mmCIF file of N, CA and C in Angstrom:
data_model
loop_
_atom_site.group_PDB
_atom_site.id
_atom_site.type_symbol
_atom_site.label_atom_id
_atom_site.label_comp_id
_atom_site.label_asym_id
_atom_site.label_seq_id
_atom_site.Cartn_x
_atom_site.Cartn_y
_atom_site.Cartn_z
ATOM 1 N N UNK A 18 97.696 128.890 113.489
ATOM 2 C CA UNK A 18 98.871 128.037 113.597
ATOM 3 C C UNK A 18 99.405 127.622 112.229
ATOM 4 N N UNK A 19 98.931 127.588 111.320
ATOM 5 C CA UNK A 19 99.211 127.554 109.384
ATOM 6 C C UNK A 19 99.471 128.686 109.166
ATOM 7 N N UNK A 20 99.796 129.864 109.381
ATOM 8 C CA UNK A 20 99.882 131.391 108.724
ATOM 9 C C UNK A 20 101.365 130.877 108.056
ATOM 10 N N UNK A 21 102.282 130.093 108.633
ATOM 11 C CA UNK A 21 103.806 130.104 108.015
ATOM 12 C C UNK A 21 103.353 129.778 106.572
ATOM 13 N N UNK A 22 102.349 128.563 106.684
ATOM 14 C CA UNK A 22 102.340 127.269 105.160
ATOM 15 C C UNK A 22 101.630 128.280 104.045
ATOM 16 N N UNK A 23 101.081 129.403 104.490
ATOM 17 C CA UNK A 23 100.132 130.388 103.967
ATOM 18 C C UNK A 23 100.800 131.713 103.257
ATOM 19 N N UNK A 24 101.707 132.182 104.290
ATOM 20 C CA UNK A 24 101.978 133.365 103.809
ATOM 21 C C UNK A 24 103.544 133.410 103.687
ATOM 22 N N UNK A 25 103.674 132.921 102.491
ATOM 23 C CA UNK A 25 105.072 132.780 101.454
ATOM 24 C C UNK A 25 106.433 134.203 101.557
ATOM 25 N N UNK A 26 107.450 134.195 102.268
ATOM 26 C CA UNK A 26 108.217 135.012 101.903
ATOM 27 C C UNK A 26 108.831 135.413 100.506
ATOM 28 N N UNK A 27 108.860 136.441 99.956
ATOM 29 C CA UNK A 27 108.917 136.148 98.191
ATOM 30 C C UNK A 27 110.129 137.348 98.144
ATOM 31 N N UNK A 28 110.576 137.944 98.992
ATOM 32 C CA UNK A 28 111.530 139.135 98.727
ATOM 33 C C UNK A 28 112.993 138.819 99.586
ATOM 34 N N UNK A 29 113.028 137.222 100.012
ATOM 35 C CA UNK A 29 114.097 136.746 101.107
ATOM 36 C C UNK A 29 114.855 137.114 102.489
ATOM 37 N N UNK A 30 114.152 138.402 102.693
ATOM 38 C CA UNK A 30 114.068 139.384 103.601
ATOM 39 C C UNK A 30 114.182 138.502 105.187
ATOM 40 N N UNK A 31 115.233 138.570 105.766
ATOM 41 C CA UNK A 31 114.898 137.557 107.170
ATOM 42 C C UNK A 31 114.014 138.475 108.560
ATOM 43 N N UNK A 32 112.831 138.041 108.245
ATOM 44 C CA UNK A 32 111.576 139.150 109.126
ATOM 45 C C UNK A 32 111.143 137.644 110.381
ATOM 46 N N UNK A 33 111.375 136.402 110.055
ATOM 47 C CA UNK A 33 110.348 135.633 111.322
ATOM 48 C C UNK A 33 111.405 134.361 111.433
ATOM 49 N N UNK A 34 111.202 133.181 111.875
ATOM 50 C CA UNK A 34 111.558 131.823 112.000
ATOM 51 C C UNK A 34 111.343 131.141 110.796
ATOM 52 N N UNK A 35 110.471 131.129 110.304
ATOM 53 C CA UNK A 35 110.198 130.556 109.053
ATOM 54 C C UNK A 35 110.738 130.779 107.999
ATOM 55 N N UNK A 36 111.875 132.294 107.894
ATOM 56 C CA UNK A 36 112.347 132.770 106.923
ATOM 57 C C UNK A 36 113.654 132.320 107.296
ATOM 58 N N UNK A 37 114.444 131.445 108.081
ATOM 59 C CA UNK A 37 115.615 131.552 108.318
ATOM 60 C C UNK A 37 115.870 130.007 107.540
ATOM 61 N N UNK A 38 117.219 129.629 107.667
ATOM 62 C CA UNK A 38 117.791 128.104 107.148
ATOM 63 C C UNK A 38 117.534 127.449 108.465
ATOM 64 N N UNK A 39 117.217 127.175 109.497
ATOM 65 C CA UNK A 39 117.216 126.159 110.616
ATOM 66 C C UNK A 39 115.570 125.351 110.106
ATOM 67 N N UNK A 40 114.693 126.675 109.830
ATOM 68 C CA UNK A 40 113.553 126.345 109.595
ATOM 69 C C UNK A 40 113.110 125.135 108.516
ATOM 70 N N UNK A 41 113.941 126.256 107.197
ATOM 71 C CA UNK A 41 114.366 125.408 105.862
ATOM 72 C C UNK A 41 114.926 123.862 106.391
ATOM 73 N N UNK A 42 115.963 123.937 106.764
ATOM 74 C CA UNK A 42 116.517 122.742 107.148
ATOM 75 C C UNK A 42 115.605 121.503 107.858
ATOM 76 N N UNK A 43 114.813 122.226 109.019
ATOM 77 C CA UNK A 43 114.197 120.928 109.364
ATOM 78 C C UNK A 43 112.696 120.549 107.976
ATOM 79 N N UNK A 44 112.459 121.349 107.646
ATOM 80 C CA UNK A 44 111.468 121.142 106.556
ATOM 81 C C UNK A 44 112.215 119.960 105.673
ATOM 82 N N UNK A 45 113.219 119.924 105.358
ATOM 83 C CA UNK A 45 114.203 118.990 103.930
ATOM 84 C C UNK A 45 114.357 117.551 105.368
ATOM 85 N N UNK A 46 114.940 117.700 106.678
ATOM 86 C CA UNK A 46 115.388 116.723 107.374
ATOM 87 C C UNK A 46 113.758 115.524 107.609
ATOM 88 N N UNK A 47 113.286 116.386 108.090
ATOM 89 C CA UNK A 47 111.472 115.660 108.716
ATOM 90 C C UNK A 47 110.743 116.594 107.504
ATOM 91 N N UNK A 48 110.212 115.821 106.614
ATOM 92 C CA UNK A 48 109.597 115.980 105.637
ATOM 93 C C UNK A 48 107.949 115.899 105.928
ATOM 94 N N UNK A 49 108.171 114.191 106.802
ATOM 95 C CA UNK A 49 106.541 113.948 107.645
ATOM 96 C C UNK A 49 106.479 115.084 108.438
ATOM 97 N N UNK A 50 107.118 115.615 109.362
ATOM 98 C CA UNK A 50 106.859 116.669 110.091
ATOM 99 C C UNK A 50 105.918 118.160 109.644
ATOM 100 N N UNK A 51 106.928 118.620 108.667
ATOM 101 C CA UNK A 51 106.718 119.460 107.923
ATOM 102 C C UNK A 51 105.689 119.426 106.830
ATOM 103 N N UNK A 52 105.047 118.336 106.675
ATOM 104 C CA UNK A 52 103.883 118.263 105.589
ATOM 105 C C UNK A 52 102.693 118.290 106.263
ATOM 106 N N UNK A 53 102.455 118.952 107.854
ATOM 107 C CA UNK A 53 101.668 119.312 108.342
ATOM 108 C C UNK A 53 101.900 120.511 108.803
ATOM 109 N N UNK A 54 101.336 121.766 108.375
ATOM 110 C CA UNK A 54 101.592 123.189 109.058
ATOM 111 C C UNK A 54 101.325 123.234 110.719
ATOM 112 N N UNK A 55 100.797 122.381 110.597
ATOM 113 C CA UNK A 55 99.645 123.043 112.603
ATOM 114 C C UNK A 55 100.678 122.074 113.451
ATOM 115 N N UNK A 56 101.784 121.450 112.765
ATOM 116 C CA UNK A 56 102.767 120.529 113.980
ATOM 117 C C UNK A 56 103.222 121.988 114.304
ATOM 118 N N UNK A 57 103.881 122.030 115.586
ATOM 119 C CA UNK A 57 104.208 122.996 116.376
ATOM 120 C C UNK A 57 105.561 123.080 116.700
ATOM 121 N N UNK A 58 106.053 124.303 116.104
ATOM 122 C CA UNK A 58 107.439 124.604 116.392
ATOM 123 C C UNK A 58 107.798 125.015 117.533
ATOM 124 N N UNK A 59 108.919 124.811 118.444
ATOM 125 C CA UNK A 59 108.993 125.742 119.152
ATOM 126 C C UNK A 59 110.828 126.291 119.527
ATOM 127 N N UNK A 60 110.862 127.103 120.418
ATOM 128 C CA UNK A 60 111.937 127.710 120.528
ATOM 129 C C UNK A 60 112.460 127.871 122.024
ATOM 130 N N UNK A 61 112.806 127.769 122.441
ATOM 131 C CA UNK A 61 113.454 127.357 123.709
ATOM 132 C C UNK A 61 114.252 128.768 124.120
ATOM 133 N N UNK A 62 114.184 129.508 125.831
ATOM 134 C CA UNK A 62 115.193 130.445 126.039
ATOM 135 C C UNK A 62 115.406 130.198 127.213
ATOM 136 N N UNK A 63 115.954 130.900 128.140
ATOM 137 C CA UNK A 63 116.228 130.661 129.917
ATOM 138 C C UNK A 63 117.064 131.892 129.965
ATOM 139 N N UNK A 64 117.181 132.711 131.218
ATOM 140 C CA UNK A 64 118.043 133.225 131.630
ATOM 141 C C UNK A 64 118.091 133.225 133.139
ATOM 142 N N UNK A 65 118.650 133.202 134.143
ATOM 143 C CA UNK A 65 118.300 133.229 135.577
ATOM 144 C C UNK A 65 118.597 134.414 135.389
ATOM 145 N N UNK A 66 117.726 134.725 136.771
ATOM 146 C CA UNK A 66 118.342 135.883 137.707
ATOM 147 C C UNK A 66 118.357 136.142 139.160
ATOM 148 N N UNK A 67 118.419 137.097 140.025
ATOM 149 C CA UNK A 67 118.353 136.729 141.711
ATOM 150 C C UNK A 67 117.580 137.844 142.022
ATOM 151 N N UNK A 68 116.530 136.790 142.460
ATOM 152 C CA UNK A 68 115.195 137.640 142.470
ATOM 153 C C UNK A 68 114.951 138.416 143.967
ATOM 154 N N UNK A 69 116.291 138.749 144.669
ATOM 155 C CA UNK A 69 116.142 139.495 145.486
ATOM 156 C C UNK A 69 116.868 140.627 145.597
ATOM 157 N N UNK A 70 117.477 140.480 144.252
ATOM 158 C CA UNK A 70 117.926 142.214 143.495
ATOM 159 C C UNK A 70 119.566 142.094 144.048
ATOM 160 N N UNK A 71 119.696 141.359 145.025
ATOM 161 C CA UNK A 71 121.186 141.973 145.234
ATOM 162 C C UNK A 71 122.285 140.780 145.024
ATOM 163 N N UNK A 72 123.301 141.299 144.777
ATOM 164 C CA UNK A 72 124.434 140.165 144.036
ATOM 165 C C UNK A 72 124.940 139.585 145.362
ATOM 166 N N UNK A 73 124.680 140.061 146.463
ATOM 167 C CA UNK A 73 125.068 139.192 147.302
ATOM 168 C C UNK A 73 124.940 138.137 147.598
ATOM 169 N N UNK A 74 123.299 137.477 147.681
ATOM 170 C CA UNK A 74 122.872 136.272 147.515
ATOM 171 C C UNK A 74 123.450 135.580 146.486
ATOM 172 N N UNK A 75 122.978 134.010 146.889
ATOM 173 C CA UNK A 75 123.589 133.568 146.031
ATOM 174 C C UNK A 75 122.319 132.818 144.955
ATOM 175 N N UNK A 76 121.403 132.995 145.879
ATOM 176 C CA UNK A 76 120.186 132.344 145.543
ATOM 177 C C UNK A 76 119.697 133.390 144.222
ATOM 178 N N UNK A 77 118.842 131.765 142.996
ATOM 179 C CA UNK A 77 118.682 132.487 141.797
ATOM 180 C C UNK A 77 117.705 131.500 140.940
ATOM 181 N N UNK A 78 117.091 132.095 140.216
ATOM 182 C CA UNK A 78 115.981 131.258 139.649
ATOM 183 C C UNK A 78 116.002 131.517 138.219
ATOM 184 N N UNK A 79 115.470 130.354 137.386
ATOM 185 C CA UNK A 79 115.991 130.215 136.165
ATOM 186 C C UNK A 79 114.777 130.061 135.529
ATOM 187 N N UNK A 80 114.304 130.509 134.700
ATOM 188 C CA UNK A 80 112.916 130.125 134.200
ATOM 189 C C UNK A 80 113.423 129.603 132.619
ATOM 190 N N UNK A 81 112.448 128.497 132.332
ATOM 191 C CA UNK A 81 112.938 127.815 130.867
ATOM 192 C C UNK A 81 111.555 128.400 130.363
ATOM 193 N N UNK A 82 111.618 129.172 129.044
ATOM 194 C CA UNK A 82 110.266 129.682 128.317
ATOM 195 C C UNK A 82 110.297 128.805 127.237
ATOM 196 N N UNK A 83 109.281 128.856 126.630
ATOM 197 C CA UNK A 83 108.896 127.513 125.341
ATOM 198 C C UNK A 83 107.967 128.837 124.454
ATOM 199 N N UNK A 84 108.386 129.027 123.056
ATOM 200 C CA UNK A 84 107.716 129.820 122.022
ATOM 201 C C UNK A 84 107.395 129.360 120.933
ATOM 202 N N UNK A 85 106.041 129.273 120.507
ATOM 203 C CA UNK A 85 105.255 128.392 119.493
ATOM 204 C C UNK A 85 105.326 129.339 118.547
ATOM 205 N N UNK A 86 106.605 129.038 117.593
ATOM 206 C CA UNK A 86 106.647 129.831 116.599
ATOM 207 C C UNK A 86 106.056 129.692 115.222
ATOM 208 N N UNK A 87 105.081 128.986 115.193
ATOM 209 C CA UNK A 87 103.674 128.809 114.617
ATOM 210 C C UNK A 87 102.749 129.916 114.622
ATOM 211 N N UNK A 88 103.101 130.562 115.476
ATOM 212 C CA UNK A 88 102.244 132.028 115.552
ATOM 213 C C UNK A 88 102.600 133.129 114.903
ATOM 214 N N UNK A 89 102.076 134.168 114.798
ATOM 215 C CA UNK A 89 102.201 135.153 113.423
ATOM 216 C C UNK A 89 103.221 135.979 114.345
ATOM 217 N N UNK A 90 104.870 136.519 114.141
ATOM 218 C CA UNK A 90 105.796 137.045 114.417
ATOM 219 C C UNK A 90 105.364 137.855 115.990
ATOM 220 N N UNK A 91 103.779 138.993 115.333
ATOM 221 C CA UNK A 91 103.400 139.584 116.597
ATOM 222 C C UNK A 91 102.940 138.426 118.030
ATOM 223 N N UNK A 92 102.384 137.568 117.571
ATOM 224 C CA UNK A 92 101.621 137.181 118.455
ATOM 225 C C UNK A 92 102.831 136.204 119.111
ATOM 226 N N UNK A 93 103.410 135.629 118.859
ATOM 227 C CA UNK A 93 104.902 134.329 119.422
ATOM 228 C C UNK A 93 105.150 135.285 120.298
ATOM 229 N N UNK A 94 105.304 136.562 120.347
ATOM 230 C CA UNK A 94 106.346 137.361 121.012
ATOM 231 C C UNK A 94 105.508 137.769 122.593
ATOM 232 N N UNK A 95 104.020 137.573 122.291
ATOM 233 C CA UNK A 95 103.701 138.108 123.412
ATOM 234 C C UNK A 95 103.479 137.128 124.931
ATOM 235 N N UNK A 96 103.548 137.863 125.903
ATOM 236 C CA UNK A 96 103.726 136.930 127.028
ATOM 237 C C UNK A 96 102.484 136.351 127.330
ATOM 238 N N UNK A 97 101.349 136.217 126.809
ATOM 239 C CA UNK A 97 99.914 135.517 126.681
ATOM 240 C C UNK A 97 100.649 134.049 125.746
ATOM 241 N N UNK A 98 101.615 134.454 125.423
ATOM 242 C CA UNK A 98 101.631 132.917 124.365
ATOM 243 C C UNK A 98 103.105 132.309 124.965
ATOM 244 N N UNK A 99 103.327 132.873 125.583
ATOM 245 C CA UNK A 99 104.988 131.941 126.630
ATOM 246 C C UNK A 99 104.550 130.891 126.824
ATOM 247 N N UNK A 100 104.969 129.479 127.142
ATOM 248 C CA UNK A 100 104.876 128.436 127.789
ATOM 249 C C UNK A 100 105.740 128.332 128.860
ATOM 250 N N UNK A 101 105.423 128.638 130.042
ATOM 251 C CA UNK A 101 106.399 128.683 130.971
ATOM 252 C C UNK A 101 106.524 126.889 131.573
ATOM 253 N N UNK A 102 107.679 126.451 131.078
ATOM 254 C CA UNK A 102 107.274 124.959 130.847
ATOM 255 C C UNK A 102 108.593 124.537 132.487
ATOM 256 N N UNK A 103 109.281 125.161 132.981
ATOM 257 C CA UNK A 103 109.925 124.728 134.171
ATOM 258 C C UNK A 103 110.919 126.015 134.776
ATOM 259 N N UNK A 104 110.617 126.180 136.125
ATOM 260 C CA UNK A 104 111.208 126.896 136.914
ATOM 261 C C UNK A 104 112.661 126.227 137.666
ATOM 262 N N UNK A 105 113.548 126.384 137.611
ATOM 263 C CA UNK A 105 114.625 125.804 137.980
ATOM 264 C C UNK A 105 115.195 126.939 139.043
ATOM 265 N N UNK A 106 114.925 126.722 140.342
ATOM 266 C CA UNK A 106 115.452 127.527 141.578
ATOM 267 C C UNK A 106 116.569 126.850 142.339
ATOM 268 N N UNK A 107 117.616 127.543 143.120
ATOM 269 C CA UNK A 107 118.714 127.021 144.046
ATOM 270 C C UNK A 107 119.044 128.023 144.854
ATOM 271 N N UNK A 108 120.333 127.476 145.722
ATOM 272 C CA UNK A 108 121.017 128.336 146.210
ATOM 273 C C UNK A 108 121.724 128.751 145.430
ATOM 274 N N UNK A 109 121.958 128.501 144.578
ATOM 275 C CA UNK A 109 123.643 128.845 143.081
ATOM 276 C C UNK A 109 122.603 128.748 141.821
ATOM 277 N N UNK A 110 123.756 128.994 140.563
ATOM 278 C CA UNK A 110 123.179 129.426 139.375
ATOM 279 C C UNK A 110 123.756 127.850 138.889
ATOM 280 N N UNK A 111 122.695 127.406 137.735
ATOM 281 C CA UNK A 111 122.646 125.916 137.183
ATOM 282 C C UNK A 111 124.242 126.221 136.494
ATOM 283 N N UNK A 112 124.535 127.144 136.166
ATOM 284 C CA UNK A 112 125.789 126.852 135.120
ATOM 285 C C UNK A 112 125.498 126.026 134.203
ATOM 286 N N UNK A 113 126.528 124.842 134.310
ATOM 287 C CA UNK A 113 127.354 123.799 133.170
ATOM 288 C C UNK A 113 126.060 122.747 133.592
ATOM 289 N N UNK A 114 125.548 122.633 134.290
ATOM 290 C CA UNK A 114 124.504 121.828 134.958
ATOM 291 C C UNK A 114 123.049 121.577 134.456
ATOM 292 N N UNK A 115 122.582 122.684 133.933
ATOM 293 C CA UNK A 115 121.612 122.569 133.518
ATOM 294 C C UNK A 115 120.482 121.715 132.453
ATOM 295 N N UNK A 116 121.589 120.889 132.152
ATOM 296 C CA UNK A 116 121.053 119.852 130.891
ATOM 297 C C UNK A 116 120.615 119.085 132.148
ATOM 298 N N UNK A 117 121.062 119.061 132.925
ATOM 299 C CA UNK A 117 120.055 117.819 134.170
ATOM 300 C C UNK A 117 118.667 118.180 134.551
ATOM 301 N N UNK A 118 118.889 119.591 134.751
ATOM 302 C CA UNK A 118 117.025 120.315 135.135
ATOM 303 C C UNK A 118 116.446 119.896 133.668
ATOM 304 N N UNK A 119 116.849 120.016 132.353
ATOM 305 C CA UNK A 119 116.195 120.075 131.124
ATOM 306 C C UNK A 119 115.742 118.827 130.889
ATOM 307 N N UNK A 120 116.399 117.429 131.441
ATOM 308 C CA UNK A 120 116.258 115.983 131.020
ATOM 309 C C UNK A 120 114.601 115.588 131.160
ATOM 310 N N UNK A 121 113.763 115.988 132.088
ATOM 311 C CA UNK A 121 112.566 116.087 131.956
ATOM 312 C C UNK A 121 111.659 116.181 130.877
ATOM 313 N N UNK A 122 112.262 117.591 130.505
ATOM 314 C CA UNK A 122 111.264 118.989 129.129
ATOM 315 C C UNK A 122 111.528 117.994 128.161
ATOM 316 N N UNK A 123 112.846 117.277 128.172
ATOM 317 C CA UNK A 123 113.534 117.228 126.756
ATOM 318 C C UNK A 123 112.757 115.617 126.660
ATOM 319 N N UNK A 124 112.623 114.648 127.424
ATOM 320 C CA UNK A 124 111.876 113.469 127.434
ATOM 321 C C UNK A 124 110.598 113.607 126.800
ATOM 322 N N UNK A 125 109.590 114.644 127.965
ATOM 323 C CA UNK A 125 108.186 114.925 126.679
ATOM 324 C C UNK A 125 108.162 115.814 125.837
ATOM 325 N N UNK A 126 109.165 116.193 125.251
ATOM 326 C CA UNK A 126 109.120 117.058 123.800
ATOM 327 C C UNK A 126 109.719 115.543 122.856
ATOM 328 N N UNK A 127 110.309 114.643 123.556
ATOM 329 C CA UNK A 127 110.636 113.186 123.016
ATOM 330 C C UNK A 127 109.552 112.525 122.443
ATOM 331 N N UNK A 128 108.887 112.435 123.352
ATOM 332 C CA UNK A 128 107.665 111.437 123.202
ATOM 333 C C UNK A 128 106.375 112.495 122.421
ATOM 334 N N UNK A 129 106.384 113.490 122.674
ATOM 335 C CA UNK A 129 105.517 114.136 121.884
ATOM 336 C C UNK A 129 105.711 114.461 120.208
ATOM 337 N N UNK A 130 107.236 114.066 120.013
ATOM 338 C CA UNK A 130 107.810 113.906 118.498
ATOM 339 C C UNK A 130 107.240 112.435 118.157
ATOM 340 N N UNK A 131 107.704 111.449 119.119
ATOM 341 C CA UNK A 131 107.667 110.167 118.754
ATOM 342 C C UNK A 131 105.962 109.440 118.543
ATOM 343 N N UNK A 132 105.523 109.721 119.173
ATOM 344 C CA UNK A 132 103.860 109.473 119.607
ATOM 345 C C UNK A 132 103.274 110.289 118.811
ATOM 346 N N UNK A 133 103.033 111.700 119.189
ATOM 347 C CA UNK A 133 101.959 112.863 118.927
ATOM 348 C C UNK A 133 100.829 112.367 120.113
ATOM 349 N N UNK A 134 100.235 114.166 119.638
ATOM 350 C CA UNK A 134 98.682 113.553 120.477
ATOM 351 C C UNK A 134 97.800 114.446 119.962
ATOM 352 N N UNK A 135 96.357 113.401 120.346
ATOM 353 C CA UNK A 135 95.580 113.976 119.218
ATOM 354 C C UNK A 135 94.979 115.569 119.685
ATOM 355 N N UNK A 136 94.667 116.539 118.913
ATOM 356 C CA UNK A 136 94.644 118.014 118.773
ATOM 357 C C UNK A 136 93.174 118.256 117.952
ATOM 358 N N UNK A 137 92.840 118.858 118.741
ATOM 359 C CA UNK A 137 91.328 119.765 118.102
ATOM 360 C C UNK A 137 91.765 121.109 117.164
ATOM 361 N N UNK A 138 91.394 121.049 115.546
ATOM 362 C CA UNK A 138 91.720 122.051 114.988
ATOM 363 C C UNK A 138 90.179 122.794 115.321
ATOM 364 N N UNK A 139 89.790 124.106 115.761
ATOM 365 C CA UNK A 139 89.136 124.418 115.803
ATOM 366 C C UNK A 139 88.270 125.534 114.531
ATOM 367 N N UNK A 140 89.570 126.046 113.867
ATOM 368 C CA UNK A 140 89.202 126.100 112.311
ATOM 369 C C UNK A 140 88.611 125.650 111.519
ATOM 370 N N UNK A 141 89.432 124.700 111.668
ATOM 371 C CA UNK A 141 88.836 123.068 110.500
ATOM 372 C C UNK A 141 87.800 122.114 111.335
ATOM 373 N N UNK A 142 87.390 122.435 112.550
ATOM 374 C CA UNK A 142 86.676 121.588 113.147
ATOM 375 C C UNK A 142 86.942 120.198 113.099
ATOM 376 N N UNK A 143 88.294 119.771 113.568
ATOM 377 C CA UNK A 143 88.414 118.126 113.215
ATOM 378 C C UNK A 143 89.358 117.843 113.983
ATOM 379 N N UNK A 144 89.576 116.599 114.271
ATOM 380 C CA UNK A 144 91.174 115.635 115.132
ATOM 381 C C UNK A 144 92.219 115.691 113.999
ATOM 382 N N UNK A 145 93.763 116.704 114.512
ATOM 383 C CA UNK A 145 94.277 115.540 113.597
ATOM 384 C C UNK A 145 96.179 115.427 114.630
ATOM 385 N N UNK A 146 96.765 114.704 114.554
ATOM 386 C CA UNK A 146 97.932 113.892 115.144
ATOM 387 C C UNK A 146 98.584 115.061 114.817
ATOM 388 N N UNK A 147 99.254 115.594 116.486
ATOM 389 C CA UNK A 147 99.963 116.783 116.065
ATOM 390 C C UNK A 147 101.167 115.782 116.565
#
C-alpha cells in the first residue's frame, strides 16, 4: 500500500494515478493526508446495465466499484481488489438521480476522512490511524 511514496516517477511519463495532477493536487490540498502513504486512495466507477440482455426491459442494475489506488497499477486493476461497495437495482436506469443511491457511500467515506480507523500494518507490524 506505500509502493506510490517508494517508487518515484523520474521520466514524467503518465503510466498510474500517482503520476497524474489530481493526485499532485490532493498531496499540496491535505498535506496531513498525504504525509501518510498507507491512507487509501480510491477511485470511484458505475455503469448499469440490463441484466436480462434485452433492451426491452426496463429493468437495470448499477453497480458502484471502489479502486484502492494504493496498489501497484497491476494489482488496482484486478477484480480480487474491486470493492464492490453498493448495488443500485430498479425498474428504470438511476439517470440524473443517482447522487441519492450515493448519499450513503459518500457519508462513510465522510466519516472515514473525518475520524479514521485504526488499521493493522502487517509489514510494519503496528496500529496506525488510516
Amino acid at each position: 500500500m506505500r509502493w506510490h511514496a517508494q517508487d518515484d516517477n523520474k521520466d514524467g511519463i503518465l503510466r498510474n494515478p500517482q503520476d497524474g495532477e489530481a493526485w499532485k493536487r490532493l498531496d499540496i490540498n491535505y498535506p496531513e493526508f498525504a504525509f501518510n502513504p498507507r491512507n487509501v486512495r480510491l477511485g470511484l466507477a458505475t455503469d448499469g446495465f440490463n441484466p436480462f440482455g434485452t433492451m426491452s426491459t426496463n429493468y437495470s442494475i448499477w453497480p458502484v466499484i471502489l479502486f484502492p489506488y494504493n496498489l501497484h497499477p497491476w494489482l488496482c486493476i484486478k477484480q480480487s481488489n474491486f470493492i464492490l461497495s453498493i448495488i443500485i437495482s430498479g425498474p428504470c436506469t438511476v439517470g440524473n438521480n443517482i447522487d441519492v443511491y450515493l448519499q450513503p457511500l459518500i457519508k462513510k467515506l465522510n466519516e472515514l476522512w473525518s475520524e479514521g480507523v485504526d488499521t493493522f500494518d502487517s509489514s510494519k507490524n503496528e496500529m496506525f490511524k488510516m
